[in-house]
C-alpha cells in the first residue's frame, strides 16, 4: 500500500483541542509501534571517505518515503538544507502523482546540502544505511512498495561514487545486515525538487499516523545512536509554499 492511500495530504492543522488529542495519539503510536519503522542497525563508519574541505557539497539519497528520510537528515549536524524530490527519471515526469505510478524511473529522494568540514559524505552514508532506511529491502520500505521507493544513491561526482561503492562492499563483507544490501548506485541522474507540500512534512505533521509510526522512530534512533551528530532543532526548507 502506498502512503498516498494511507495518509492524505493536508495542510498543517492548528494546535486546537483536536490537535492536542492528535499529538497525544502520536506519542502513543510512537511508543506502541516503535519497531514498525525499519530497524536501526549500529554500523561502523566507512573506511574510505572524502577529505574534509571548506564550503558546500551536496548528496542525493533515496530510501523509501522522502518524508522520513528528509526528517532524519534535517536533524544531522553540519547539514544546511534537505529537499525532498525525485531522481532517476525525466523532468517531465517529476511529479508526485506520476512518480506514484511506479513507472517513471524516479525514486522519492532527498538532496542534502552539507558542510564537509562538519560532516563528511561518509558520515551521511552511515546515517543513511543505519538509521534512515533498511538497505536490504528491494523496491520497498515499510508499508510502501514499488521502484519509486527503492534504495539508491545518486553520486554527484566520481569521488562520491567510489566512497559509496566501497562502503557497500565493506558493510556486505562484515555481514552486519541479515541480508545483502540492495542499494543501487545510479550516476548521471538529475534531482528535481518535489511539490511544496512535501517539504518539512515530518515537522509539520508530527502526529499524522504515518509519520508517527514509520518516521518519528527514525529520528529517535538518530538521537540515540549518533548523539554527536544529532541536532535538536531541524534545519527546514525555507519559503515553502
C-alpha atoms as a printed R data frame, in Angstrom:
    type eleno elety resid chain resno      x       y       z
1   ATOM     1    CA   UNK     A     1  0.000   0.000   0.000
2   ATOM     2    CA   UNK     A     2  1.380   3.376  -0.952
3   ATOM     3    CA   UNK     A     3  1.457   6.219   1.515
4   ATOM     4    CA   UNK     A     4 -0.881   8.213  -0.735
5   ATOM     5    CA   UNK     A     5 -3.567   5.722   0.272
6   ATOM     6    CA   UNK     A     6 -2.537   5.545   3.941
7   ATOM     7    CA   UNK     A     7 -2.186   9.267   4.514
8   ATOM     8    CA   UNK     A     8 -3.980  12.062   2.690
9   ATOM     9    CA   UNK     A     9 -2.005  15.267   2.209
10  ATOM    10    CA   UNK     A    10 -3.382  18.127   4.291
11  ATOM    11    CA   UNK     A    11 -2.146  21.486   5.467
12  ATOM    12    CA   UNK     A    12 -0.582  21.557   8.905
13  ATOM    13    CA   UNK     A    13 -3.508  21.804  11.375
14  ATOM    14    CA   UNK     A    14 -3.713  24.381  14.126
15  ATOM    15    CA   UNK     A    15 -2.965  23.106  17.597
16  ATOM    16    CA   UNK     A    16 -6.639  23.060  18.685
17  ATOM    17    CA   UNK     A    17 -8.161  20.616  21.136
18  ATOM    18    CA   UNK     A    18 -8.259  18.123  18.270
19  ATOM    19    CA   UNK     A    19 -4.629  18.904  17.551
20  ATOM    20    CA   UNK     A    20 -3.624  18.273  21.136
21  ATOM    21    CA   UNK     A    21 -5.503  14.988  21.041
22  ATOM    22    CA   UNK     A    22 -3.697  14.128  17.834
23  ATOM    23    CA   UNK     A    23 -0.357  14.913  19.430
24  ATOM    24    CA   UNK     A    24 -1.172  12.614  22.335
25  ATOM    25    CA   UNK     A    25 -2.158   9.907  19.865
26  ATOM    26    CA   UNK     A    26  1.133  10.414  18.051
27  ATOM    27    CA   UNK     A    27  3.102   9.825  21.235
28  ATOM    28    CA   UNK     A    28  1.131   6.674  21.941
29  ATOM    29    CA   UNK     A    29  1.677   5.454  18.393
30  ATOM    30    CA   UNK     A    30  5.433   6.002  18.610
31  ATOM    31    CA   UNK     A    31  5.531   4.075  21.873
32  ATOM    32    CA   UNK     A    32  3.282   1.305  20.597
33  ATOM    33    CA   UNK     A    33  4.868   0.937  17.170
34  ATOM    34    CA   UNK     A    34  8.490   1.816  17.975
35  ATOM    35    CA   UNK     A    35  9.635  -1.103  15.847
36  ATOM    36    CA   UNK     A    36  7.223  -0.562  12.960
37  ATOM    37    CA   UNK     A    37  9.802   1.571  11.189
38  ATOM    38    CA   UNK     A    38 12.753  -0.102   9.552
39  ATOM    39    CA   UNK     A    39 15.019  -1.271  12.385
40  ATOM    40    CA   UNK     A    40 18.126   0.796  13.051
41  ATOM    41    CA   UNK     A    41 21.437  -1.053  12.849
42  ATOM    42    CA   UNK     A    42 24.657   0.024  14.524
43  ATOM    43    CA   UNK     A    43 27.369   0.038  11.857
44  ATOM    44    CA   UNK     A    44 30.974   1.157  11.608
45  ATOM    45    CA   UNK     A    45 31.842   4.318   9.670
46  ATOM    46    CA   UNK     A    46 33.247   3.902   6.181
47  ATOM    47    CA   UNK     A    47 36.922   3.030   5.904
48  ATOM    48    CA   UNK     A    48 37.104   5.210   2.783
49  ATOM    49    CA   UNK     A    49 35.721   8.741   2.998
50  ATOM    50    CA   UNK     A    50 36.037  12.105   1.313
51  ATOM    51    CA   UNK     A    51 38.534  14.607   2.742
52  ATOM    52    CA   UNK     A    52 37.281  17.407   4.977
53  ATOM    53    CA   UNK     A    53 37.079  20.608   2.966
54  ATOM    54    CA   UNK     A    54 35.555  24.036   3.404
55  ATOM    55    CA   UNK     A    55 32.460  25.140   1.545
56  ATOM    56    CA   UNK     A    56 29.301  23.339   0.498
57  ATOM    57    CA   UNK     A    57 28.622  19.944  -1.041
58  ATOM    58    CA   UNK     A    58 25.512  18.003  -1.999
59  ATOM    59    CA   UNK     A    59 24.431  14.383  -1.665
60  ATOM    60    CA   UNK     A    60 21.352  12.677  -3.086
61  ATOM    61    CA   UNK     A    61 19.853   9.552  -1.479
62  ATOM    62    CA   UNK     A    62 16.661   7.552  -1.958
63  ATOM    63    CA   UNK     A    63 15.423   5.344   0.858
64  ATOM    64    CA   UNK     A    64 11.662   4.974   0.656
65  ATOM    65    CA   UNK     A    65  9.226   7.720   1.579
66  ATOM    66    CA   UNK     A    66 11.048  11.033   1.393
67  ATOM    67    CA   UNK     A    67  9.158  12.433   4.386
68  ATOM    68    CA   UNK     A    68 11.102  10.304   6.844
69  ATOM    69    CA   UNK     A    69 14.457  10.465   5.070
70  ATOM    70    CA   UNK     A    70 14.238  14.253   4.910
71  ATOM    71    CA   UNK     A    71 13.205  14.377   8.558
72  ATOM    72    CA   UNK     A    72 16.203  12.330   9.670
73  ATOM    73    CA   UNK     A    73 18.813  14.357   7.796
74  ATOM    74    CA   UNK     A    74 17.274  17.647   8.906
75  ATOM    75    CA   UNK     A    75 18.470  16.673  12.395
76  ATOM    76    CA   UNK     A    76 22.103  15.988  11.383
77  ATOM    77    CA   UNK     A    77 24.768  18.487  12.423
78  ATOM    78    CA   UNK     A    78 26.615  20.018   9.501
79  ATOM    79    CA   UNK     A    79 23.604  19.653   7.194
80  ATOM    80    CA   UNK     A    80 22.457  23.002   5.859
81  ATOM    81    CA   UNK     A    81 19.374  22.036   3.856
82  ATOM    82    CA   UNK     A    82 17.440  18.910   2.866
83  ATOM    83    CA   UNK     A    83 14.960  18.999  -0.014
84  ATOM    84    CA   UNK     A    84 12.518  16.215  -0.852
85  ATOM    85    CA   UNK     A    85 12.245  15.394  -4.522
86  ATOM    86    CA   UNK     A    86 12.676  12.869  -7.300
87  ATOM    87    CA   UNK     A    87 15.693  11.384  -9.069
88  ATOM    88    CA   UNK     A    88 16.220   8.716 -11.684
89  ATOM    89    CA   UNK     A    89 13.718   9.786 -14.319
90  ATOM    90    CA   UNK     A    90 12.942  12.619 -16.708
91  ATOM    91    CA   UNK     A    91 11.996  16.196 -15.842
92  ATOM    92    CA   UNK     A    92  8.543  15.838 -17.372
93  ATOM    93    CA   UNK     A    93  7.525  13.053 -15.001
94  ATOM    94    CA   UNK     A    94  8.959  14.524 -11.792
95  ATOM    95    CA   UNK     A    95  5.519  14.998 -10.259
96  ATOM    96    CA   UNK     A    96  4.134  13.168  -7.248
97  ATOM    97    CA   UNK     A    97  1.099  11.555  -8.864
98  ATOM    98    CA   UNK     A    98  3.127  10.329 -11.846
99  ATOM    99    CA   UNK     A    99  6.015   9.067  -9.733
100 ATOM   100    CA   UNK     A   100  3.485   7.204  -7.579
101 ATOM   101    CA   UNK     A   101  2.564   5.041 -10.577
102 ATOM   102    CA   UNK     A   102  5.988   3.414 -10.297
103 ATOM   103    CA   UNK     A   103  6.895   3.515 -13.988
104 ATOM   104    CA   UNK     A   104  8.739   6.835 -14.372
105 ATOM   105    CA   UNK     A   105 12.191   5.642 -13.297
106 ATOM   106    CA   UNK     A   106 12.116   8.164 -10.455
107 ATOM   107    CA   UNK     A   107 12.688   7.349  -6.796
108 ATOM   108    CA   UNK     A   108 11.468   9.533  -3.960
109 ATOM   109    CA   UNK     A   109 14.766  11.135  -2.943
110 ATOM   110    CA   UNK     A   110 16.340  13.847  -0.851
111 ATOM   111    CA   UNK     A   111 19.025  16.330  -1.835
112 ATOM   112    CA   UNK     A   112 21.254  17.181   1.118
113 ATOM   113    CA   UNK     A   113 23.364  20.328   1.220
114 ATOM   114    CA   UNK     A   114 26.108  19.995   3.809
115 ATOM   115    CA   UNK     A   115 29.397  21.412   5.071
116 ATOM   116    CA   UNK     A   116 32.136  18.768   4.520
117 ATOM   117    CA   UNK     A   117 34.231  20.348   7.271
118 ATOM   118    CA   UNK     A   118 31.499  19.445   9.789
119 ATOM   119    CA   UNK     A   119 30.043  16.207   8.440
120 ATOM   120    CA   UNK     A   120 31.548  14.044   5.726
121 ATOM   121    CA   UNK     A   121 29.838  12.262   2.867
122 ATOM   122    CA   UNK     A   122 30.799   9.002   4.547
123 ATOM   123    CA   UNK     A   123 29.052  10.004   7.787
124 ATOM   124    CA   UNK     A   124 25.933  10.878   5.798
125 ATOM   125    CA   UNK     A   125 26.109   7.428   4.238
126 ATOM   126    CA   UNK     A   126 26.443   5.901   7.695
127 ATOM   127    CA   UNK     A   127 23.214   7.630   8.782
128 ATOM   128    CA   UNK     A   128 21.545   6.637   5.519
129 ATOM   129    CA   UNK     A   129 22.346   2.939   5.932
130 ATOM   130    CA   UNK     A   130 21.945   2.636   9.693
131 ATOM   131    CA   UNK     A   131 19.030   4.907  10.587
132 ATOM   132    CA   UNK     A   132 17.188   6.418   7.614
133 ATOM   133    CA   UNK     A   133 16.084   3.186   5.933
134 ATOM   134    CA   UNK     A   134 16.666  -0.547   5.510
135 ATOM   135    CA   UNK     A   135 19.114  -1.057   2.606
136 ATOM   136    CA   UNK     A   136 18.244  -4.753   2.302
137 ATOM   137    CA   UNK     A   137 14.645  -4.187   1.169
138 ATOM   138    CA   UNK     A   138 14.229  -4.375  -2.600
139 ATOM   139    CA   UNK     A   139 11.904  -1.779  -4.114
140 ATOM   140    CA   UNK     A   140 10.073  -1.140  -0.854
141 ATOM   141    CA   UNK     A   141 10.348   0.400   2.589
142 ATOM   142    CA   UNK     A   142  7.923  -0.386   5.380
143 ATOM   143    CA   UNK     A   143  4.347  -0.135   4.067
144 ATOM   144    CA   UNK     A   144  5.374   1.360   0.706
145 ATOM   145    CA   UNK     A   145  6.243  -0.758  -2.318
146 ATOM   146    CA   UNK     A   146  7.346  -0.010  -5.867
147 ATOM   147    CA   UNK     A   147 10.523   1.094  -7.622
148 ATOM   148    CA   UNK     A   148  9.798   4.676  -6.544
149 ATOM   149    CA   UNK     A   149 10.652   3.526  -3.000
150 ATOM   150    CA   UNK     A   150 13.906   1.808  -3.910
151 ATOM   151    CA   UNK     A   151 17.154   2.197  -2.033
152 ATOM   152    CA   UNK     A   152 19.508   4.228  -4.208
153 ATOM   153    CA   UNK     A   153 22.458   6.593  -4.103
154 ATOM   154    CA   UNK     A   154 22.845   9.256  -6.781
155 ATOM   155    CA   UNK     A   155 26.504  10.370  -6.601
156 ATOM   156    CA   UNK     A   156 27.210  13.865  -7.849
157 ATOM   157    CA   UNK     A   157 30.839  13.082  -8.705
158 ATOM   158    CA   UNK     A   158 33.267  10.182  -9.126
159 ATOM   159    CA   UNK     A   159 34.605  10.507  -5.568
160 ATOM   160    CA   UNK     A   160 31.145  10.033  -4.051
161 ATOM   161    CA   UNK     A   161 30.549   7.016  -6.260
162 ATOM   162    CA   UNK     A   162 33.840   5.482  -5.131
163 ATOM   163    CA   UNK     A   163 33.104   6.091  -1.431
164 ATOM   164    CA   UNK     A   164 29.568   4.709  -1.722
165 ATOM   165    CA   UNK     A   165 30.618   1.578  -3.587
166 ATOM   166    CA   UNK     A   166 33.436   0.885  -1.139
167 ATOM   167    CA   UNK     A   167 31.099   1.315   1.824
168 ATOM   168    CA   UNK     A   168 28.524  -1.109   0.436
169 ATOM   169    CA   UNK     A   169 31.277  -3.682  -0.091
170 ATOM   170    CA   UNK     A   170 32.566  -3.013   3.451
171 ATOM   171    CA   UNK     A   171 29.124  -3.496   5.027
172 ATOM   172    CA   UNK     A   172 28.345  -6.602   2.986
173 ATOM   173    CA   UNK     A   173 31.753  -8.018   3.889
174 ATOM   174    CA   UNK     A   174 31.148  -7.621   7.618
175 ATOM   175    CA   UNK     A   175 27.624  -9.086   7.288
176 ATOM   176    CA   UNK     A   176 26.265  -6.531   9.739
177 ATOM   177    CA   UNK     A   177 22.892  -6.768   7.994
178 ATOM   178    CA   UNK     A   178 20.958 -10.071   7.894
179 ATOM   179    CA   UNK     A   179 20.662  -9.858   4.100
180 ATOM   180    CA   UNK     A   180 22.712  -8.459   1.240
181 ATOM   181    CA   UNK     A   181 22.461  -4.721   0.600
182 ATOM   182    CA   UNK     A   182 20.358  -3.997  -2.495
183 ATOM   183    CA   UNK     A   183 21.108  -0.257  -2.682
184 ATOM   184    CA   UNK     A   184 21.701   0.845  -6.265
185 ATOM   185    CA   UNK     A   185 24.304   3.415  -7.264
186 ATOM   186    CA   UNK     A   186 22.866   5.433 -10.137
187 ATOM   187    CA   UNK     A   187 25.102   8.061 -11.656
188 ATOM   188    CA   UNK     A   188 24.385  10.867 -14.105
189 ATOM   189    CA   UNK     A   189 20.873  11.417 -12.750
190 ATOM   190    CA   UNK     A   190 19.238  14.801 -12.141
191 ATOM   191    CA   UNK     A   191 17.434  15.688  -8.913
192 ATOM   192    CA   UNK     A   192 14.094  17.513  -9.163
193 ATOM   193    CA   UNK     A   193 12.530  19.162  -6.075
194 ATOM   194    CA   UNK     A   194  9.125  17.873  -5.023
195 ATOM   195    CA   UNK     A   195  5.990  19.914  -4.553
196 ATOM   196    CA   UNK     A   196  5.969  22.377  -1.665
197 ATOM   197    CA   UNK     A   197  3.510  20.422   0.459
198 ATOM   198    CA   UNK     A   198  6.029  17.563   0.733
199 ATOM   199    CA   UNK     A   199  8.746  19.771   2.228
200 ATOM   200    CA   UNK     A   200  9.278  19.689   6.019
201 ATOM   201    CA   UNK     A   201  6.432  17.178   6.180
202 ATOM   202    CA   UNK     A   202  7.628  15.364   9.290
203 ATOM   203    CA   UNK     A   203  7.991  18.603  11.229
204 ATOM   204    CA   UNK     A   204  4.635  19.991  10.071
205 ATOM   205    CA   UNK     A   205  2.690  16.764  10.663
206 ATOM   206    CA   UNK     A   206  4.279  15.049  13.670
207 ATOM   207    CA   UNK     A   207  1.025  13.461  14.781
208 ATOM   208    CA   UNK     A   208 -0.077  12.108  11.410
209 ATOM   209    CA   UNK     A   209 -0.287   8.314  11.937
210 ATOM   210    CA   UNK     A   210  2.014   7.562   9.001
211 ATOM   211    CA   UNK     A   211  4.718   9.847  10.399
212 ATOM   212    CA   UNK     A   212  4.288   8.693  13.992
213 ATOM   213    CA   UNK     A   213  4.500   5.015  13.105
214 ATOM   214    CA   UNK     A   214  7.088   4.989  10.322
215 ATOM   215    CA   UNK     A   215  9.259   8.082  10.649
216 ATOM   216    CA   UNK     A   216  9.475   9.577  14.141
217 ATOM   217    CA   UNK     A   217 11.199   6.402  15.427
218 ATOM   218    CA   UNK     A   218 13.980   7.043  12.899
219 ATOM   219    CA   UNK     A   219 14.656  10.487  14.348
220 ATOM   220    CA   UNK     A   220 14.730   8.969  17.836
221 ATOM   221    CA   UNK     A   221 17.157   6.302  16.617
222 ATOM   222    CA   UNK     A   222 19.453   9.008  15.238
223 ATOM   223    CA   UNK     A   223 19.392  10.787  18.592
224 ATOM   224    CA   UNK     A   224 20.111   7.553  20.460
225 ATOM   225    CA   UNK     A   225 22.722   6.038  18.139
226 ATOM   226    CA   UNK     A   226 24.537   9.139  16.870
227 ATOM   227    CA   UNK     A   227 24.268  11.729  19.677
228 ATOM   228    CA   UNK     A   228 27.344  13.610  18.433
229 ATOM   229    CA   UNK     A   229 25.620  14.117  15.066
230 ATOM   230    CA   UNK     A   230 22.138  14.859  16.345
231 ATOM   231    CA   UNK     A   231 20.790  18.411  16.394
232 ATOM   232    CA   UNK     A   232 17.582  19.097  18.337
233 ATOM   233    CA   UNK     A   233 16.188  21.771  16.016
234 ATOM   234    CA   UNK     A   234 15.778  20.596  12.418
235 ATOM   235    CA   UNK     A   235 17.087  22.694   9.552
236 ATOM   236    CA   UNK     A   236 13.981  23.357   7.467
237 ATOM   237    CA   UNK     A   237 13.449  24.115   3.791
238 ATOM   238    CA   UNK     A   238 12.796  27.873   3.660
239 ATOM   239    CA   UNK     A   239  9.942  29.632   1.893
240 ATOM   240    CA   UNK     A   240  7.783  26.540   1.362
241 ATOM   241    CA   UNK     A   241  4.531  27.401  -0.382
